[in-house]
mmCIF file of C-alpha atoms in Angstrom:
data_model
loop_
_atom_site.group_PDB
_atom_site.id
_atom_site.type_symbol
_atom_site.label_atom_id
_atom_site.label_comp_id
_atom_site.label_asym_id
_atom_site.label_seq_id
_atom_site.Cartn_x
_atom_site.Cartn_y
_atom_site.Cartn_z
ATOM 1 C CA UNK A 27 135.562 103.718 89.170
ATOM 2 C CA UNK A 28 136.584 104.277 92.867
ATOM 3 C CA UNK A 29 134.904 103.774 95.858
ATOM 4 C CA UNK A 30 133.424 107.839 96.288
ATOM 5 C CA UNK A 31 132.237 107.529 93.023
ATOM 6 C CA UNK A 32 130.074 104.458 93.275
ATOM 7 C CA UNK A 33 128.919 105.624 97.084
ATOM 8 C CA UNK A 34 127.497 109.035 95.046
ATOM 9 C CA UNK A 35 126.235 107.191 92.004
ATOM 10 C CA UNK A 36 124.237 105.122 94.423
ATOM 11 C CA UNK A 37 123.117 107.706 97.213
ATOM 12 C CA UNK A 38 121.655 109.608 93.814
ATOM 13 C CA UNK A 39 119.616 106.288 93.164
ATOM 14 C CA UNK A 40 118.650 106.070 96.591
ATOM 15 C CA UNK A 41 116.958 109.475 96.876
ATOM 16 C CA UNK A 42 115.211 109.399 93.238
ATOM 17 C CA UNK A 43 113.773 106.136 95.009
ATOM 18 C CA UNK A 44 113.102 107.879 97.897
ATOM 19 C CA UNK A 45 110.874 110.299 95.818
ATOM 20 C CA UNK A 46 109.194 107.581 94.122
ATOM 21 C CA UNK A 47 108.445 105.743 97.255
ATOM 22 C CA UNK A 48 106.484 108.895 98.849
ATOM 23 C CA UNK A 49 104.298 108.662 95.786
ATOM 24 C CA UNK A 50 103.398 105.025 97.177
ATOM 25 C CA UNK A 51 100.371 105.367 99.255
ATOM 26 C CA UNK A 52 99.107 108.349 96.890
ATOM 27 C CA UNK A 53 98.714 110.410 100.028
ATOM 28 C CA UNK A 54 101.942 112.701 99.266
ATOM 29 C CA UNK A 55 100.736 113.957 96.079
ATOM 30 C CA UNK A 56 99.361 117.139 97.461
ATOM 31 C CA UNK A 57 103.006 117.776 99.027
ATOM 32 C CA UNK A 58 104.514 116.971 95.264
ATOM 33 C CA UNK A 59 102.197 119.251 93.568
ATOM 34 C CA UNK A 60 102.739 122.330 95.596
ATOM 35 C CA UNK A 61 106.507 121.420 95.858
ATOM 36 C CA UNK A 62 106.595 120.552 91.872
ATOM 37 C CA UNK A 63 104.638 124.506 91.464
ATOM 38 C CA UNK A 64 107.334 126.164 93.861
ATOM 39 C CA UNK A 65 110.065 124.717 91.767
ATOM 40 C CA UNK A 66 108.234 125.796 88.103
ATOM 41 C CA UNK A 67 107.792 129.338 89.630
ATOM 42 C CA UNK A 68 111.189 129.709 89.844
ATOM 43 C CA UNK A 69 112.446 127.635 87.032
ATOM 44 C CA UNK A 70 109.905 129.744 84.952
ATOM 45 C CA UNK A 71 112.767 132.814 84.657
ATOM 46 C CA UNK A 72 115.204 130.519 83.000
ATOM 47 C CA UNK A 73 113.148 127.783 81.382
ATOM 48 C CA UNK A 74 111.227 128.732 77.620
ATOM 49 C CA UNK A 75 107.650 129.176 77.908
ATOM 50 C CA UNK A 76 107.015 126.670 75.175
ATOM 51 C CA UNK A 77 109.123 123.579 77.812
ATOM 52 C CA UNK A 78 106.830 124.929 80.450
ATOM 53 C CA UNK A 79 103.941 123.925 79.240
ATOM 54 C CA UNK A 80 105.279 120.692 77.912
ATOM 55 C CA UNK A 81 106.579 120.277 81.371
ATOM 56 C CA UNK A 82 103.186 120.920 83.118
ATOM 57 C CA UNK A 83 101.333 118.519 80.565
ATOM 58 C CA UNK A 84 103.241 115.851 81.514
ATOM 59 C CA UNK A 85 102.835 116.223 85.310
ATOM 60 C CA UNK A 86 99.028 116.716 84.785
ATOM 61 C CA UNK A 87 99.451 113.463 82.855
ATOM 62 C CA UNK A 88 101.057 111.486 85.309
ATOM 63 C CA UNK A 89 99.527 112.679 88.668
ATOM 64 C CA UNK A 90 95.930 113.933 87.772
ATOM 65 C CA UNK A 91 95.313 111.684 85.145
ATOM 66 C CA UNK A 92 94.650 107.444 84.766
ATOM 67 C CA UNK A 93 98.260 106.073 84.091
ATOM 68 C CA UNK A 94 99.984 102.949 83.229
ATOM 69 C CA UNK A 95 103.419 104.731 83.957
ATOM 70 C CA UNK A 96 103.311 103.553 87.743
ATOM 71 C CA UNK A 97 102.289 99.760 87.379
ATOM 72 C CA UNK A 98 105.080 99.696 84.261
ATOM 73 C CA UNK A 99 107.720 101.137 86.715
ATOM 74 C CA UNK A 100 106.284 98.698 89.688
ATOM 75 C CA UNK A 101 107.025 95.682 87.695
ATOM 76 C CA UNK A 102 110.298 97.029 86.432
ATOM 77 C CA UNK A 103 111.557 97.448 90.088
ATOM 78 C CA UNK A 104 110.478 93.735 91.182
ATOM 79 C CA UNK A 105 111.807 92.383 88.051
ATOM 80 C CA UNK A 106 115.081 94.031 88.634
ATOM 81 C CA UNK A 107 115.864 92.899 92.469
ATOM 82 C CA UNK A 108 114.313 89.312 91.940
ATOM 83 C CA UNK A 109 116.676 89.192 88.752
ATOM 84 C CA UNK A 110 119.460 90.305 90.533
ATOM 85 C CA UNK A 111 118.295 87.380 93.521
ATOM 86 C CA UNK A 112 117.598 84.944 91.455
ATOM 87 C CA UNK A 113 121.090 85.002 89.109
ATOM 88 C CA UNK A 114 123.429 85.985 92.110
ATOM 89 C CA UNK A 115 121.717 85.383 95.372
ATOM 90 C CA UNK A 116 120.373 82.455 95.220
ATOM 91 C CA UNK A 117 123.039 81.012 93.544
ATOM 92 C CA UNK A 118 125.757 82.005 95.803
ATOM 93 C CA UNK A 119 123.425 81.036 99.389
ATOM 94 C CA UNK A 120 122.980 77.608 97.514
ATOM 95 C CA UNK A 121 126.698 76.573 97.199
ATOM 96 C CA UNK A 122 126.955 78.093 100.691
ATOM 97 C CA UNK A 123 124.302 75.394 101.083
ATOM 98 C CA UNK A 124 121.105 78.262 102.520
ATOM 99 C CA UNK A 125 118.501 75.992 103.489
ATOM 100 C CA UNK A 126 116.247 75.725 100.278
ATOM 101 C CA UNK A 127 112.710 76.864 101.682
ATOM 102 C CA UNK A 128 113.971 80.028 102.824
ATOM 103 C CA UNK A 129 115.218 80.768 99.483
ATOM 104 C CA UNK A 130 111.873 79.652 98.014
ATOM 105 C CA UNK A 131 110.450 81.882 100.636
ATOM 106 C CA UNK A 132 110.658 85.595 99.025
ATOM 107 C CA UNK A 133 109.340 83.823 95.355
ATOM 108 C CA UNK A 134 106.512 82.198 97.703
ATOM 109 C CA UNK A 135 105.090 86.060 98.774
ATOM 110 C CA UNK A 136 105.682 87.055 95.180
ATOM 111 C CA UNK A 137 103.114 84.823 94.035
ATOM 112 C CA UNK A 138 100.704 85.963 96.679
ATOM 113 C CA UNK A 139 101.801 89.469 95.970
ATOM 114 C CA UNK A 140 100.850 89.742 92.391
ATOM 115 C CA UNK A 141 97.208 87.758 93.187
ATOM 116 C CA UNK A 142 96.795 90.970 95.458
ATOM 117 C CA UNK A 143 97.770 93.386 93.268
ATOM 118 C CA UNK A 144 95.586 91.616 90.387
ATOM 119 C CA UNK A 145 92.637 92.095 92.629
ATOM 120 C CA UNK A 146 93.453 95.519 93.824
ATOM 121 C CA UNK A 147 93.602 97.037 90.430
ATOM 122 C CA UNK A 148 90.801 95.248 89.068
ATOM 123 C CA UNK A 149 88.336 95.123 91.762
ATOM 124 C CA UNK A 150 85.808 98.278 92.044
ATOM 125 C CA UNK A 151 86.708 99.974 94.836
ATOM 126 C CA UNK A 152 83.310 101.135 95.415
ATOM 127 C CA UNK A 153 81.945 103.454 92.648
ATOM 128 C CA UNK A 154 78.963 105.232 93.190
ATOM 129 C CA UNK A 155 75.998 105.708 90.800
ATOM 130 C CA UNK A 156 72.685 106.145 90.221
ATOM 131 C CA UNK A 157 71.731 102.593 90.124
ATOM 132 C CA UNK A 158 73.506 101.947 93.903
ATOM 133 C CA UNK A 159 73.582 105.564 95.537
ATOM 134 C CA UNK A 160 70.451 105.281 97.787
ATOM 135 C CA UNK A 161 71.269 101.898 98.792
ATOM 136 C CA UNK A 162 74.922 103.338 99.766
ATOM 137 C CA UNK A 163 73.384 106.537 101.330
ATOM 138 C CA UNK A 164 72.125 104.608 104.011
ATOM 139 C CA UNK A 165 75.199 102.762 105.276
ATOM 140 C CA UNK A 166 77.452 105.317 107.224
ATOM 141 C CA UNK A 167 75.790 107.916 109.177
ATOM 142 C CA UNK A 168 76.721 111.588 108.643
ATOM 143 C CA UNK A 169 78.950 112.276 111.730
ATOM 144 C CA UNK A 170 78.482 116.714 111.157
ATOM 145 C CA UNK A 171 82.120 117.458 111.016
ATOM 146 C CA UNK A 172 83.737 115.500 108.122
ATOM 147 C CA UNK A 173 80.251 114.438 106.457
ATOM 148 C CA UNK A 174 77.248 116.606 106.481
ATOM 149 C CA UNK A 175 73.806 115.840 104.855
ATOM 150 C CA UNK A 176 72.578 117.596 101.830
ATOM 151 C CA UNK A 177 75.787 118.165 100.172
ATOM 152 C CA UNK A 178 75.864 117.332 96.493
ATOM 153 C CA UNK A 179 78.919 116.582 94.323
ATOM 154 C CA UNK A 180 79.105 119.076 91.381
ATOM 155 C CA UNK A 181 81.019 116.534 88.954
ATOM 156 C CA UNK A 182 78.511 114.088 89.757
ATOM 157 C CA UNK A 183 75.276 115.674 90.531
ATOM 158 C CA UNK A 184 74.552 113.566 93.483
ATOM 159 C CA UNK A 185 74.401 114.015 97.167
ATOM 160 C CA UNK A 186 77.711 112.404 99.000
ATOM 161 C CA UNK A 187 77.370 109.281 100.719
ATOM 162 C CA UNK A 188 79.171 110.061 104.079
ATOM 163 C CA UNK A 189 82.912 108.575 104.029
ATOM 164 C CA UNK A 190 82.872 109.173 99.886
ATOM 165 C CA UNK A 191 84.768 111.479 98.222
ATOM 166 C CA UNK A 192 85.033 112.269 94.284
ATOM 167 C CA UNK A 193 88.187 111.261 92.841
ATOM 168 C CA UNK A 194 89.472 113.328 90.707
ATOM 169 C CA UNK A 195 91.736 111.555 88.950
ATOM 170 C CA UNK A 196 89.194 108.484 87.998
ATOM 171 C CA UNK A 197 86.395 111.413 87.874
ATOM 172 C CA UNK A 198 83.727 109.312 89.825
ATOM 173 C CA UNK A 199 83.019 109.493 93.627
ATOM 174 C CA UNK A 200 84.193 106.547 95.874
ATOM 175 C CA UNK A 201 82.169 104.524 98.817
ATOM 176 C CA UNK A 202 84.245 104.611 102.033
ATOM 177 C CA UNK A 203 87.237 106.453 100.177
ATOM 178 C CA UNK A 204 90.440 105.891 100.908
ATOM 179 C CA UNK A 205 92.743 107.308 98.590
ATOM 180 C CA UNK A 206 93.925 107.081 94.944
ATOM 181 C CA UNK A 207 97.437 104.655 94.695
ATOM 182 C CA UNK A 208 99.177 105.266 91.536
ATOM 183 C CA UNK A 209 100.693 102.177 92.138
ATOM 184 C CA UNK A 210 97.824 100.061 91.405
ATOM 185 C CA UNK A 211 95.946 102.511 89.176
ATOM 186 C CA UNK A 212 93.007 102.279 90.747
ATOM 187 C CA UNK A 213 91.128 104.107 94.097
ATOM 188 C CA UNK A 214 91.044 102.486 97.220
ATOM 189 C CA UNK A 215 87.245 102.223 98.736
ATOM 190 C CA UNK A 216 85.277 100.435 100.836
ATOM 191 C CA UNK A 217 85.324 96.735 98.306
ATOM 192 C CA UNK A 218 89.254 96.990 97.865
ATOM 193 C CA UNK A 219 91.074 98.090 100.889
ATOM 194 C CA UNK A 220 91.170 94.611 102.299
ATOM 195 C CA UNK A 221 93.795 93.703 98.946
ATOM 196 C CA UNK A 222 95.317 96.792 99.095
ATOM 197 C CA UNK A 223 96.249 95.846 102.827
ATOM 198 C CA UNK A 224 97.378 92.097 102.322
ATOM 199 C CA UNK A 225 98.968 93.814 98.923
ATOM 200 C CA UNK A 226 101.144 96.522 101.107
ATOM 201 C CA UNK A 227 101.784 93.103 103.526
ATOM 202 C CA UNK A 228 103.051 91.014 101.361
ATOM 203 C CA UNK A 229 105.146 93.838 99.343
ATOM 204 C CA UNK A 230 106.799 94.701 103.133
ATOM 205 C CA UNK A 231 107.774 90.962 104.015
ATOM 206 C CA UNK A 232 108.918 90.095 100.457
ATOM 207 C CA UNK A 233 111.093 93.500 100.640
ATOM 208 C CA UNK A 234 112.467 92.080 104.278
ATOM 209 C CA UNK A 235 112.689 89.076 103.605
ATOM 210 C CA UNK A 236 115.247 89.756 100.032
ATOM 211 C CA UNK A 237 117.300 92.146 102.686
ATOM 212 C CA UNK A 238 118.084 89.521 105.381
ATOM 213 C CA UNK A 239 118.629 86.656 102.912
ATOM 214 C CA UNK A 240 121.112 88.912 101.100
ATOM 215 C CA UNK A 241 122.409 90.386 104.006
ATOM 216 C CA UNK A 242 122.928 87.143 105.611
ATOM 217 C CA UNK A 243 124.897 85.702 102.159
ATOM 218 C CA UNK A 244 127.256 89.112 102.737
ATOM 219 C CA UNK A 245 127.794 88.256 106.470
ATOM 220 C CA UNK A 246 128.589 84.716 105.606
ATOM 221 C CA UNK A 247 131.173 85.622 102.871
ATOM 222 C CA UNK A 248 133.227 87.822 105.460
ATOM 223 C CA UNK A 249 133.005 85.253 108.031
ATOM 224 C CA UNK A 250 134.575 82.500 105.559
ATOM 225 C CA UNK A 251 137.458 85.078 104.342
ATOM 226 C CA UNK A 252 138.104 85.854 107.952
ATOM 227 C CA UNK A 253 138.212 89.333 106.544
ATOM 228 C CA UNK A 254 138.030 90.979 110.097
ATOM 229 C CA UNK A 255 141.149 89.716 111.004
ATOM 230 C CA UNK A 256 142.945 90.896 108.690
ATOM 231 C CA UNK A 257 144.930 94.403 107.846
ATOM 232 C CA UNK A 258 145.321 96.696 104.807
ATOM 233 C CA UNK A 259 147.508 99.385 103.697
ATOM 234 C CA UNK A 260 146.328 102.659 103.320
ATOM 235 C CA UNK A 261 147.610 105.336 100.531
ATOM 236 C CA UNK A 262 149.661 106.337 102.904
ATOM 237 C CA UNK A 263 151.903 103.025 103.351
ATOM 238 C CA UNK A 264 150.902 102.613 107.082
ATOM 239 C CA UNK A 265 148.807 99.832 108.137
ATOM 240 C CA UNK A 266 145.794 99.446 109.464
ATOM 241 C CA UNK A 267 143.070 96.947 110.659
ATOM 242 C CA UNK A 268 140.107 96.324 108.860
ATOM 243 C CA UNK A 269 137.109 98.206 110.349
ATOM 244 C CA UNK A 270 133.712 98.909 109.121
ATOM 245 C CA UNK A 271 134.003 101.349 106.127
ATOM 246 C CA UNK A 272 136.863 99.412 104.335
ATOM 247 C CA UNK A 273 134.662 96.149 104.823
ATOM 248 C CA UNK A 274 131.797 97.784 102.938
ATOM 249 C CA UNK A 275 134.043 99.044 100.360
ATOM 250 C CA UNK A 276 135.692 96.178 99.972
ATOM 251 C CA UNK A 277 131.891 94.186 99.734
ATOM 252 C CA UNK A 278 130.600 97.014 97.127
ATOM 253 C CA UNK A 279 133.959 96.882 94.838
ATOM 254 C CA UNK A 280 133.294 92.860 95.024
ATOM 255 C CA UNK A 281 129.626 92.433 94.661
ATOM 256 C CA UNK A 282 128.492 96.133 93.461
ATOM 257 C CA UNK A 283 124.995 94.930 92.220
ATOM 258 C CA UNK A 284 123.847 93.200 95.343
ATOM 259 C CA UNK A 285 125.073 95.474 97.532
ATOM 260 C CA UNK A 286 123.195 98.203 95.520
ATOM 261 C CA UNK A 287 120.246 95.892 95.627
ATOM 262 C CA UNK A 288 120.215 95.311 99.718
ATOM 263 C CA UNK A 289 120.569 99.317 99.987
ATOM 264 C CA UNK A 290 117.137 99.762 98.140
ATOM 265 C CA UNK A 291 115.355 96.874 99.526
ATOM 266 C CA UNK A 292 116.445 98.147 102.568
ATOM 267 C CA UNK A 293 115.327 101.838 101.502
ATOM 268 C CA UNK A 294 112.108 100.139 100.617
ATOM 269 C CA UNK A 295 111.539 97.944 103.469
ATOM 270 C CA UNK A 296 111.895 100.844 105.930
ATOM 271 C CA UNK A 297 109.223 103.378 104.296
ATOM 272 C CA UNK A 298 106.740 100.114 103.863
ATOM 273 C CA UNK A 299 106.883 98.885 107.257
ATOM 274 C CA UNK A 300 106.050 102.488 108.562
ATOM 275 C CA UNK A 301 103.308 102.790 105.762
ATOM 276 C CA UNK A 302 102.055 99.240 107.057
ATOM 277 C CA UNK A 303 102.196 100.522 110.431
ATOM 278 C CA UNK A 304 100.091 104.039 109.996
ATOM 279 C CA UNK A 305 97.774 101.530 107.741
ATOM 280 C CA UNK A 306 97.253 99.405 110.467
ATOM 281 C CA UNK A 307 96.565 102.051 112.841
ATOM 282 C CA UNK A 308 93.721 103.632 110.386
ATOM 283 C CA UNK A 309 92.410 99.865 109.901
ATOM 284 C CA UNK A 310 91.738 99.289 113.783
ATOM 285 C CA UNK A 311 90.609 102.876 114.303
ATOM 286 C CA UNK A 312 88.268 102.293 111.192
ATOM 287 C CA UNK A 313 89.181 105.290 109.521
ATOM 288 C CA UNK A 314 90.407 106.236 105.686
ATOM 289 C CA UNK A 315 93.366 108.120 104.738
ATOM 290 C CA UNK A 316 91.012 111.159 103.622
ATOM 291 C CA UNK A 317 89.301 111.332 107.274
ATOM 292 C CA UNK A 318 92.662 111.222 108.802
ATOM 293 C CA UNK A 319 93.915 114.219 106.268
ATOM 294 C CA UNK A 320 90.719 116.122 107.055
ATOM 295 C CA UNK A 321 90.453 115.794 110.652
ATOM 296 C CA UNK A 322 93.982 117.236 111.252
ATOM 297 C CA UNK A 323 92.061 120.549 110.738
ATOM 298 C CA UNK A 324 89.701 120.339 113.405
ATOM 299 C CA UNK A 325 90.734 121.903 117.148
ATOM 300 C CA UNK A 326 92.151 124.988 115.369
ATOM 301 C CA UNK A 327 89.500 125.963 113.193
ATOM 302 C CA UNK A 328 85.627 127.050 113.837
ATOM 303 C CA UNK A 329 82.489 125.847 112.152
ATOM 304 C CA UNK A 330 79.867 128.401 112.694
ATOM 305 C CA UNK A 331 77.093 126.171 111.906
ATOM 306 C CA UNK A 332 77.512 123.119 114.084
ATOM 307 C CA UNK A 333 78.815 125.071 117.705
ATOM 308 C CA UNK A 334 79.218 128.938 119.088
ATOM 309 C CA UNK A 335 81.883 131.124 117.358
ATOM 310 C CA UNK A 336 84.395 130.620 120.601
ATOM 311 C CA UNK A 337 84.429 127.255 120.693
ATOM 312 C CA UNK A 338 86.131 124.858 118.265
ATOM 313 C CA UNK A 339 85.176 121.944 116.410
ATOM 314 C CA UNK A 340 86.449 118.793 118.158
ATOM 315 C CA UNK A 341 86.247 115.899 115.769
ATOM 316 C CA UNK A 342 84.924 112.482 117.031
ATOM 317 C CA UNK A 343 85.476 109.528 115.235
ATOM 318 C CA UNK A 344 81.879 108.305 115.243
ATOM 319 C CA UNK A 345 82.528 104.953 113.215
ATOM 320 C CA UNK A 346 84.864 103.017 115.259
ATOM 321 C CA UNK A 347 83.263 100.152 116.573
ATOM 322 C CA UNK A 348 86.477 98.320 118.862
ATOM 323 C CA UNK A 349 89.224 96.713 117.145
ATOM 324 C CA UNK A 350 88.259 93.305 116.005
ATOM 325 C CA UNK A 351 84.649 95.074 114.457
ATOM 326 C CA UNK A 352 86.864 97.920 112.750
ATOM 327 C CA UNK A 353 89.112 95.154 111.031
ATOM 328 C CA UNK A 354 86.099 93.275 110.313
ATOM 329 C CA UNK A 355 84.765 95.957 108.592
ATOM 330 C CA UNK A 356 87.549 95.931 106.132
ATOM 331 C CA UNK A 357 87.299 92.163 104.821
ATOM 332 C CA UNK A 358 83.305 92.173 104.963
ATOM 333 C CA UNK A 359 81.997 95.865 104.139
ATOM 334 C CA UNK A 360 79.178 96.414 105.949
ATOM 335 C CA UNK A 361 75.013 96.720 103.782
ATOM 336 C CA UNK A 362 72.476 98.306 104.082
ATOM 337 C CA UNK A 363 70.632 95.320 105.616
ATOM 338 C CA UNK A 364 73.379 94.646 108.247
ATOM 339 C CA UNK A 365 73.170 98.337 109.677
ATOM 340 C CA UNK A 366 69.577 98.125 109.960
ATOM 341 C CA UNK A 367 70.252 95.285 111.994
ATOM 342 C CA UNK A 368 72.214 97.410 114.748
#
């Protein structure tokens, strides 16, 4: 198989992993739906009716619906790059005699990776009932914008808890919601987010950390064949020196797999550390993923109720509290007792 065939076999992998990364933080799914709906419209002149609606019972399966699908695929992608470290990777940095901790390293923030994600998926994220609602009711204060009094959730038949939401997908409403991750198949509320965070941590580093050992192993093989210093012939017959393309040719004809494995976890490691980052900013802000969504509407749009016709609606973030409070807040959820301390 020659080189332009690999390089298109691969950049096809990368962007199917591309779409399966957006899916990561569960916030994209609104932008999959209506994209997934423009493509069936016009798929639907060429595609049987009867495919159709196999076609939209499996979506509705796997994006509105409690799936395994997600966590199966999850595990499937860590067991294929640490397999791919562990039988090639590590082996080759240890004859080139890697020091031994930092190979331990990325198996290290496994382990504390998959306590996370253990407590993430199991933990309840905040699930709100009869037996807990006016306890929770009394927590956040309705701020008139996002969260107004007196509304009730029709699935439910209660009144919303400011900062809840219902989720459809688990069909219950959420304390402090954040959003539903497919990846953990479970919503992320007000008793979770603190594992979901040192879970989306610990997935970044051990990503980065996979990349530069295996990026330092490719670095170290070219310096030891002195490969830059030396020439090739083209197809042609005229010779050249060695420059950058022909190097990673000549690294994905020799070690295809890991090469194809440092493209992902460098894929990966790039869309995680920006998702850690905008996480990070909501965390210090004190503010969920669904606030965030919803108060991109306001300064365009009027709410007759609250001010005059000709003046819009400018959202204030009424729970931040300062930094070091709002990331408090995250690891130690704040009662009903505690606010009536304030």
């Amino acid at each position: 198989m020659d080189f332009l065939t690999l390089f298109l076999v691969y950049l096809g992998f990368v962007l199917a992993a591309v779409a399966v990364l957006c899916v990561c933080s569960g916030r994209t799914e609104g932008f999959l739906a209506r994209s997934a709906n423009r493509a069936s419209q016009v798929l639907s002149f060429v595609i049987p009716t009867q495919l159709q609606r196999v076609t939209h019972r499996a979506l509705h399966r796997l994006f509105h619906t409690r799936s395994c699908l997600f966590v199966v695929l999850h595990i499937a992608l860590q067991a294929a790059v640490y397999g791919e470290y562990t039988w090639e990777v590590f082996v080759y940095c240890w004859e080139l005699q890697f020091h031994l901790l930092l190979l331990l390293l990325p198996y290290l923030l496994l382990a504390g990776n998959m306590g996370c994600f253990v407590l993430c998926s199991r933990a309840n994220p905040g699930i709100i009932t009869k037996s807990n609602h006016a306890s929770l009711v009394k927590i956040y204060a309705y701020d008139g914008v996002l969260f107004q009094k007196g509304i009730a959730c029709p699935t439910c038949n209660m009144e919303k808890p400011a900062r809840s939401k219902h989720c459809s997908v688990c069909n219950t409403c959420v304390h402090r919601f954040d959003h539903h991750c497919v990846w953990v198949n479970n919503c992320i509320g007000a008793f979770n987010t603190n594992y979901f965070l040192l879970y989306l941590f610990t997935l970044t580093a051990m990503a980065a950390t996979i990349g530069v050992i295996t990026a330092a192993f490719l670095v170290e093989v070219v310096l030891l064949s002195n490969m830059m210093r030396g020439r090739y012939i083209d197809d042609q017959g005229q010779e050249h020196a060695v420059e950058i393309l022909f190097l990673i040719q000549h690294l994905f004809l020799t070690f295809p797999r890991i090469v194809f494995m440092l493209g992902f976890v460098v894929l990966l490691t790039l869309v995680l550390a920006v998702y850690c980052c905008f996480s990070l900013y909501l965390a210090s802000t004190n503010q969920t993923s669904n606030e965030w969504c919803k108060s991109r509407r306001y300064g365009r749009s009027h709410h007759p109720t609250l001010q005059p016709r000709d003046r819009p609606v400018v959202y204030n973030n009424i729970y931040s509290k300062g930094v070091w409070m709002n990331l408090k807040e995250i690891f130690k959820p704040p009662t009903v007792l505690e606010r009536k301390k304030k």
